[in-house]
PDB file of N, CA and C in Angstrom:
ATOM      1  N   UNK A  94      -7.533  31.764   2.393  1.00  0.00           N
ATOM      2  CA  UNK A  94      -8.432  32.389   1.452  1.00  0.00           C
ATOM      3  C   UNK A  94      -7.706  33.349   0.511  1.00  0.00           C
ATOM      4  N   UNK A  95      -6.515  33.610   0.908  1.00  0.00           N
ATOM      5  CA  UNK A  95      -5.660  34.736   0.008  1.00  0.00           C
ATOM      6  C   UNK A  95      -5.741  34.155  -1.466  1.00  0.00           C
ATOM      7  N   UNK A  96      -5.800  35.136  -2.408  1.00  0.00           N
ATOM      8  CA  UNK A  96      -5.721  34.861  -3.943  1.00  0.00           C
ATOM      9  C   UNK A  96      -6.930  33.870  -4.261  1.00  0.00           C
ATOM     10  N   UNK A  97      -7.706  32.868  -3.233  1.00  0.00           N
ATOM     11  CA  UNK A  97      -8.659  31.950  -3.642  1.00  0.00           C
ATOM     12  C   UNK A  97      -9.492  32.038  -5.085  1.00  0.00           C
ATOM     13  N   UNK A  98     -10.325  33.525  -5.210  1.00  0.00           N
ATOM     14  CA  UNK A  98     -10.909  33.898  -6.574  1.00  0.00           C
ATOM     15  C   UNK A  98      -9.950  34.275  -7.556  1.00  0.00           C
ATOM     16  N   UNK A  99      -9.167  35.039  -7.379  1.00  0.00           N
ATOM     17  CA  UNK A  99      -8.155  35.484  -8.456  1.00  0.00           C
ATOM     18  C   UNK A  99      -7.278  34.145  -9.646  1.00  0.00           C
ATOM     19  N   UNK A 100      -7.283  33.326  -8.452  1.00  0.00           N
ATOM     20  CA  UNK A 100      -6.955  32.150  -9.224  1.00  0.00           C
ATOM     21  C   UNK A 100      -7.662  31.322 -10.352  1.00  0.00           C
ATOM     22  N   UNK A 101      -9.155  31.763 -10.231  1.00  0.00           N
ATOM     23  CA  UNK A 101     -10.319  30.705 -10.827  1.00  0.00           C
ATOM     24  C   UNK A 101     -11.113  31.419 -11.895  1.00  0.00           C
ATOM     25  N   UNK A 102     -10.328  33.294 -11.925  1.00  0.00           N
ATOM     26  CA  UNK A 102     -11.111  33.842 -12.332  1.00  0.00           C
ATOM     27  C   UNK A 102     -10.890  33.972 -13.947  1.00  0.00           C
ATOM     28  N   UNK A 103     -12.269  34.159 -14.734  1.00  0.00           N
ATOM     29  CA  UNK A 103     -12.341  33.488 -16.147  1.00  0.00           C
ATOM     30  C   UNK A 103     -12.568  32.139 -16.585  1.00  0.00           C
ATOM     31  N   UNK A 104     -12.665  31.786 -15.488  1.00  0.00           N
ATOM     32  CA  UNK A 104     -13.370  30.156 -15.859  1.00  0.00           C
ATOM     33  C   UNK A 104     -14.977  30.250 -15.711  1.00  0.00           C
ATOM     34  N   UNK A 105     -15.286  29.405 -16.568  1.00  0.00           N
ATOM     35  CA  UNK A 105     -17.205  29.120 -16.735  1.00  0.00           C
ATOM     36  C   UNK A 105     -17.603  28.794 -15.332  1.00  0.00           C
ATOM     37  N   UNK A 106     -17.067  28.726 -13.874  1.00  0.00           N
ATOM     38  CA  UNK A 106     -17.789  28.143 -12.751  1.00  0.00           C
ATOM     39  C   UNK A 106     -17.863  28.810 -11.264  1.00  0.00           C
ATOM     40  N   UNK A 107     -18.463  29.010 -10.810  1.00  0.00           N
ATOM     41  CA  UNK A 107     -18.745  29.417  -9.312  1.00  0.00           C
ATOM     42  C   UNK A 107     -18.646  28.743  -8.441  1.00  0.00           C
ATOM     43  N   UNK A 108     -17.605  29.393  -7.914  1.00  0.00           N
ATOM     44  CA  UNK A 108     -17.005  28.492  -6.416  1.00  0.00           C
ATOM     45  C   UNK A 108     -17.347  28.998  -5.425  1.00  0.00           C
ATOM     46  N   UNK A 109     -17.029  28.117  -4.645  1.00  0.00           N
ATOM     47  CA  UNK A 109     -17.104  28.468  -3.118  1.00  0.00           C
ATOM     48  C   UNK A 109     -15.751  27.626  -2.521  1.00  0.00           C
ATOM     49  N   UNK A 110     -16.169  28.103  -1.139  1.00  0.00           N
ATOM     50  CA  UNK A 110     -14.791  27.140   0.290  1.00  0.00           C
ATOM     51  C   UNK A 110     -15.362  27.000   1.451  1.00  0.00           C
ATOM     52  N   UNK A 111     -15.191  25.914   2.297  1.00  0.00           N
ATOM     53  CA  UNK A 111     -15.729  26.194   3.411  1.00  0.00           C
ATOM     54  C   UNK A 111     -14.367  25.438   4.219  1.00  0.00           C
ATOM     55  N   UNK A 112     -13.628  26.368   5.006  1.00  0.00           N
ATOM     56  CA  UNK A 112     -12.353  25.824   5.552  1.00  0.00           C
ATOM     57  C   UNK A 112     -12.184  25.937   7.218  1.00  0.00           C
ATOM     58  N   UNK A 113     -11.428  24.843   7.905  1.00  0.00           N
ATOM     59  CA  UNK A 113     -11.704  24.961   9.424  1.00  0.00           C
ATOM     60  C   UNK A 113     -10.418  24.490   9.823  1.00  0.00           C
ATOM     61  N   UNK A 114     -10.151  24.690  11.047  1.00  0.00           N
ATOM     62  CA  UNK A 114      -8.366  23.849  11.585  1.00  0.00           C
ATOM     63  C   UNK A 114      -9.174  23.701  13.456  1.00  0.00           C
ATOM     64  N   UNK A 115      -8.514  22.738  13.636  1.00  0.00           N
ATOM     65  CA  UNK A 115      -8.626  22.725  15.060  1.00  0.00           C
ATOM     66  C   UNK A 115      -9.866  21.510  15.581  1.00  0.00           C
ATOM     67  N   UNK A 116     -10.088  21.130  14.628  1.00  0.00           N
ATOM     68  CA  UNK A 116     -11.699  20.052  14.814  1.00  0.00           C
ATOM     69  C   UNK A 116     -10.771  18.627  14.595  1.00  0.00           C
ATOM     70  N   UNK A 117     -10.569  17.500  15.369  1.00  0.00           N
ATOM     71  CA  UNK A 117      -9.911  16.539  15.093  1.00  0.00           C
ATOM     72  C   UNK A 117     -10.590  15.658  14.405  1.00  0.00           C
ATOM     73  N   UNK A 118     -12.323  15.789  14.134  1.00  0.00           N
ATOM     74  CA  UNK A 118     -13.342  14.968  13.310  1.00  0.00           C
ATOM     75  C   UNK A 118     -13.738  14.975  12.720  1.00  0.00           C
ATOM     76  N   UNK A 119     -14.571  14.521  11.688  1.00  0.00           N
ATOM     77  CA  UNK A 119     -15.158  14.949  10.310  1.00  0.00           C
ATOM     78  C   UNK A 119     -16.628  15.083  10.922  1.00  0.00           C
ATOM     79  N   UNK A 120     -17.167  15.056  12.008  1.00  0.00           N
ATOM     80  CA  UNK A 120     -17.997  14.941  12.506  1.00  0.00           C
ATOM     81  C   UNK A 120     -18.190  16.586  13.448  1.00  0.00           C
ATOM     82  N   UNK A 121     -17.061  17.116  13.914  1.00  0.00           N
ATOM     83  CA  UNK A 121     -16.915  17.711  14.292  1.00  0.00           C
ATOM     84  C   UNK A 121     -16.566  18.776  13.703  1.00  0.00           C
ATOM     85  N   UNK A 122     -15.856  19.129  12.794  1.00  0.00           N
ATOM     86  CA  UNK A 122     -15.812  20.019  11.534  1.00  0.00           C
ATOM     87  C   UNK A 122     -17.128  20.154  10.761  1.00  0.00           C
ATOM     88  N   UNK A 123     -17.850  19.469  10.650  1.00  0.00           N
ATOM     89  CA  UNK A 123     -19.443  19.147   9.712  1.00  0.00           C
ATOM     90  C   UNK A 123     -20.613  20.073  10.492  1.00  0.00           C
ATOM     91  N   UNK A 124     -20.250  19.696  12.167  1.00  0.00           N
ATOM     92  CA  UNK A 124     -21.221  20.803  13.143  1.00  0.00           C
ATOM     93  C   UNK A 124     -20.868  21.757  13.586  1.00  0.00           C
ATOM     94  N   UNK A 125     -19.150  22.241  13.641  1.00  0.00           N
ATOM     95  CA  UNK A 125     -18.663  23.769  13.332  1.00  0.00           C
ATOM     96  C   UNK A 125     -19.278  24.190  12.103  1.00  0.00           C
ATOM     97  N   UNK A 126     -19.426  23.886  10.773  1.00  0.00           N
ATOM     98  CA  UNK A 126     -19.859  24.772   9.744  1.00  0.00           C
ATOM     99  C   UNK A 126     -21.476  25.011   9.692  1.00  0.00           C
ATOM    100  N   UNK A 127     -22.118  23.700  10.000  1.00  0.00           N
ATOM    101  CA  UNK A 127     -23.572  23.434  10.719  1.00  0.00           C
ATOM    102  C   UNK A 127     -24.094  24.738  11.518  1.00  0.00           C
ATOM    103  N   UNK A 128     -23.081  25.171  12.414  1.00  0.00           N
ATOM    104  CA  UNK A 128     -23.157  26.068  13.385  1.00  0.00           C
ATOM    105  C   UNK A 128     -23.359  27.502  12.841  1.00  0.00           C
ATOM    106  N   UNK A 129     -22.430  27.594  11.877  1.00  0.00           N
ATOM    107  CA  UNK A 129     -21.942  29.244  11.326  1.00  0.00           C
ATOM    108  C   UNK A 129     -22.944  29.386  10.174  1.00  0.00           C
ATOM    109  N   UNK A 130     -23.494  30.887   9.937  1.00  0.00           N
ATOM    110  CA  UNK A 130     -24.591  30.930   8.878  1.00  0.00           C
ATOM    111  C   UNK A 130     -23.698  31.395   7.734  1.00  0.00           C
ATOM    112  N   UNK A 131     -22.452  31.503   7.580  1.00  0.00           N
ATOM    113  CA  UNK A 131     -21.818  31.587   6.132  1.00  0.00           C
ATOM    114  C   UNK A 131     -21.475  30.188   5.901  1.00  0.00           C
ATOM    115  N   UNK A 132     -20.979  29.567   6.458  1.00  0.00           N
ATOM    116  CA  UNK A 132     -20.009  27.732   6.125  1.00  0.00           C
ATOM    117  C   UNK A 132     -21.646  26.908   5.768  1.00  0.00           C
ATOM    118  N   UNK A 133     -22.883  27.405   6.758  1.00  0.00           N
ATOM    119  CA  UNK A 133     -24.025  26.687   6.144  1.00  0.00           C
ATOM    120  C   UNK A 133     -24.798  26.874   5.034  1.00  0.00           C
ATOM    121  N   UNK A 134     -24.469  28.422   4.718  1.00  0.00           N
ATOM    122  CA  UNK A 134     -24.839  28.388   3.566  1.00  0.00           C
ATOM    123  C   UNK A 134     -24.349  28.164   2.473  1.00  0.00           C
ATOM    124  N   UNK A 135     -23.164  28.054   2.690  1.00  0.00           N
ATOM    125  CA  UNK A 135     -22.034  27.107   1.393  1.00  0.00           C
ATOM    126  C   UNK A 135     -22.860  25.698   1.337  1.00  0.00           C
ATOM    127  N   UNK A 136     -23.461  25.139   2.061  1.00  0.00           N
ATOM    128  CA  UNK A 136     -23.317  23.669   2.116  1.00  0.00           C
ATOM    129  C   UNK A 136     -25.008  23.299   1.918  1.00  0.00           C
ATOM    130  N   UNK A 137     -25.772  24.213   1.762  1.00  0.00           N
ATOM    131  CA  UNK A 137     -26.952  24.336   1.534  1.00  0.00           C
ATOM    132  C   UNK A 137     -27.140  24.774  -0.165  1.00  0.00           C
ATOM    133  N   UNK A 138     -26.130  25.332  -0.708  1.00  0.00           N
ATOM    134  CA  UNK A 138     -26.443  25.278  -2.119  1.00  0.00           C
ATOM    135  C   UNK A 138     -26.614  24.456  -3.299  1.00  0.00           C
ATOM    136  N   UNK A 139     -27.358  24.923  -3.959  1.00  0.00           N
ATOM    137  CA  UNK A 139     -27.509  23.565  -5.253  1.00  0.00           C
ATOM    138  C   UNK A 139     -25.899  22.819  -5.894  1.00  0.00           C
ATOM    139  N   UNK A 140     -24.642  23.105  -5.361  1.00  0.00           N
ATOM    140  CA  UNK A 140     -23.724  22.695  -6.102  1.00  0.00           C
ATOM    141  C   UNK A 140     -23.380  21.591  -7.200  1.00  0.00           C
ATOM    142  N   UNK A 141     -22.596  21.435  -8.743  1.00  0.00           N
ATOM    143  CA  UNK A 141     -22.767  19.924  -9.178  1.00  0.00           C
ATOM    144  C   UNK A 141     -21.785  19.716  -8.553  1.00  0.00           C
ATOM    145  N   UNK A 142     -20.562  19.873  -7.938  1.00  0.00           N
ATOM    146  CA  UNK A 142     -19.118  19.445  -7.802  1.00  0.00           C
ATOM    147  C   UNK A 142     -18.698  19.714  -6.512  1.00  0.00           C
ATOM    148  N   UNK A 143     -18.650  18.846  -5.602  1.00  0.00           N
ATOM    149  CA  UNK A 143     -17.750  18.926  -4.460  1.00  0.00           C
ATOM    150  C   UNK A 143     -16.627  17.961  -4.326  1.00  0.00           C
ATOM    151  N   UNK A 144     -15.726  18.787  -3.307  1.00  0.00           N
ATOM    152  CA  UNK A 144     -14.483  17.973  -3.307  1.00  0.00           C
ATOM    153  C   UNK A 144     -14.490  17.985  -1.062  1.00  0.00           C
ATOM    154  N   UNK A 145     -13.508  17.392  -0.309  1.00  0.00           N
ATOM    155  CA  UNK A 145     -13.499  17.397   0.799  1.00  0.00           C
ATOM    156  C   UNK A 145     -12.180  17.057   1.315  1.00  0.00           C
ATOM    157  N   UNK A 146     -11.359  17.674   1.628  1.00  0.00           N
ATOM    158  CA  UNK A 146      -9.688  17.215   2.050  1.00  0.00           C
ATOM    159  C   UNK A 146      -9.896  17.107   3.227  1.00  0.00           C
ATOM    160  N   UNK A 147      -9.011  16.330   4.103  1.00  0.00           N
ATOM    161  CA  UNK A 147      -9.251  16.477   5.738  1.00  0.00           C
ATOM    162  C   UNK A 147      -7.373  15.961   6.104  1.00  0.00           C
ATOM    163  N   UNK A 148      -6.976  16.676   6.746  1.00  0.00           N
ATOM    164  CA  UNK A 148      -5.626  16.394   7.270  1.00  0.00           C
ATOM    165  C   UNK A 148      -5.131  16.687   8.765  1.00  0.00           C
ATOM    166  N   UNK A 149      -5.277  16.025   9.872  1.00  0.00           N
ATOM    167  CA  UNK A 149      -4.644  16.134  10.964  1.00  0.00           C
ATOM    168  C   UNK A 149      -5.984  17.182  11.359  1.00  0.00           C
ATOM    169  N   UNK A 150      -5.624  18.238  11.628  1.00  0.00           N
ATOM    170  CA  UNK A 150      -6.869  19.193  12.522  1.00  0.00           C
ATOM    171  C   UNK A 150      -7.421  20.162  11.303  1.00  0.00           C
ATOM    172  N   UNK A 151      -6.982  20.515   9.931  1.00  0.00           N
ATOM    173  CA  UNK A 151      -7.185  20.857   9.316  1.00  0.00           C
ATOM    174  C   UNK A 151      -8.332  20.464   7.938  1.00  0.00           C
ATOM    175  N   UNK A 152      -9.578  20.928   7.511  1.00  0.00           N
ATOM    176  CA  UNK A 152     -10.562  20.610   6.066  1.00  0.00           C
ATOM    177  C   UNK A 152     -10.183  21.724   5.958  1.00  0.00           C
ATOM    178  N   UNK A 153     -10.847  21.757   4.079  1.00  0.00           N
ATOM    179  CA  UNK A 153     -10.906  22.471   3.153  1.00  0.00           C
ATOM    180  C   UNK A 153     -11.778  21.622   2.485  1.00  0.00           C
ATOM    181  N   UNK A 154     -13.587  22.130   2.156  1.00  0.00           N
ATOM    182  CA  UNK A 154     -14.282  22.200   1.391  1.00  0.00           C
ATOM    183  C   UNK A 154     -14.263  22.660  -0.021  1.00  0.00           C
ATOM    184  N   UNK A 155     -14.403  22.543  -1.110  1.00  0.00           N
ATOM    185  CA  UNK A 155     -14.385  23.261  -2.499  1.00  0.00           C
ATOM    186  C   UNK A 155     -16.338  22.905  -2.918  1.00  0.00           C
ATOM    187  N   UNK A 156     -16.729  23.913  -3.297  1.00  0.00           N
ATOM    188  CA  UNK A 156     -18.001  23.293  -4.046  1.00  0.00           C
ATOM    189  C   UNK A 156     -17.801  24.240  -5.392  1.00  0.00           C
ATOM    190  N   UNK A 157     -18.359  23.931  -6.636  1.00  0.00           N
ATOM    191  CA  UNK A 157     -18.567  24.286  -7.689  1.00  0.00           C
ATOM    192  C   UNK A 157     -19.632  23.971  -8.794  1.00  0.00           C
ATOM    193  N   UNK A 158     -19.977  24.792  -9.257  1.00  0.00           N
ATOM    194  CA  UNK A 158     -20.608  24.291 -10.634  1.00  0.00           C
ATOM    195  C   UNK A 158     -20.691  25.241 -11.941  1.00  0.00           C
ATOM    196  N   UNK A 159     -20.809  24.559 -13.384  1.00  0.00           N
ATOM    197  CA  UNK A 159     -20.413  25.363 -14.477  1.00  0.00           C
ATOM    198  C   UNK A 159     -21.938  26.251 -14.633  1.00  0.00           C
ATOM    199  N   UNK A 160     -21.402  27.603 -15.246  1.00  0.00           N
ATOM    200  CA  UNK A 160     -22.556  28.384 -15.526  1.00  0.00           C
ATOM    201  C   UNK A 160     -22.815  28.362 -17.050  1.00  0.00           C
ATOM    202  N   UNK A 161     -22.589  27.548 -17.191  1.00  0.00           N
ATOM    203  CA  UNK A 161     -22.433  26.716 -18.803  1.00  0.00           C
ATOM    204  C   UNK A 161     -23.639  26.153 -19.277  1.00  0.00           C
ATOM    205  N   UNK A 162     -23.414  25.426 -18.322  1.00  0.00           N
ATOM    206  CA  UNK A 162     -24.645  24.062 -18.582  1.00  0.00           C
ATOM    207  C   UNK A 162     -26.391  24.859 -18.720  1.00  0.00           C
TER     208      UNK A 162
END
């Protein structure tokens, strides 16, 4: 999460992250964040733009959308 906003900041869009290590499933990472009332409420928002990486025991969620539109 270090620098995460600082990086994005001045752009037209609102982000979010929802990040986990240690879940070997996408199934299992999906009901760790399911579980937690910050990772669910990332995943409960109106977002236009998601992205989903998954590597070995490690996701990283991105959601976004422009405050433009």
């Amino acid at each position: 999460h270090d620098g995460f906003f600082k990086r994005f900041r001045g752009l037209p869009y609102v982000l979010s992250e929802n990040i986990s290590r240690g879940y070997f499933t996408e199934q299992a990472t999906l009901t760790a964040w399911l579980n937690s009332p910050g990772h669910h409420a990332a995943l409960q928002h109106p977002y236009t733009y998601s992205c989903v990486q998954c590597q070995y025991s490690y996701c990283s969620q991105l959601f976004s959308y422009n405050t433009n539109l």
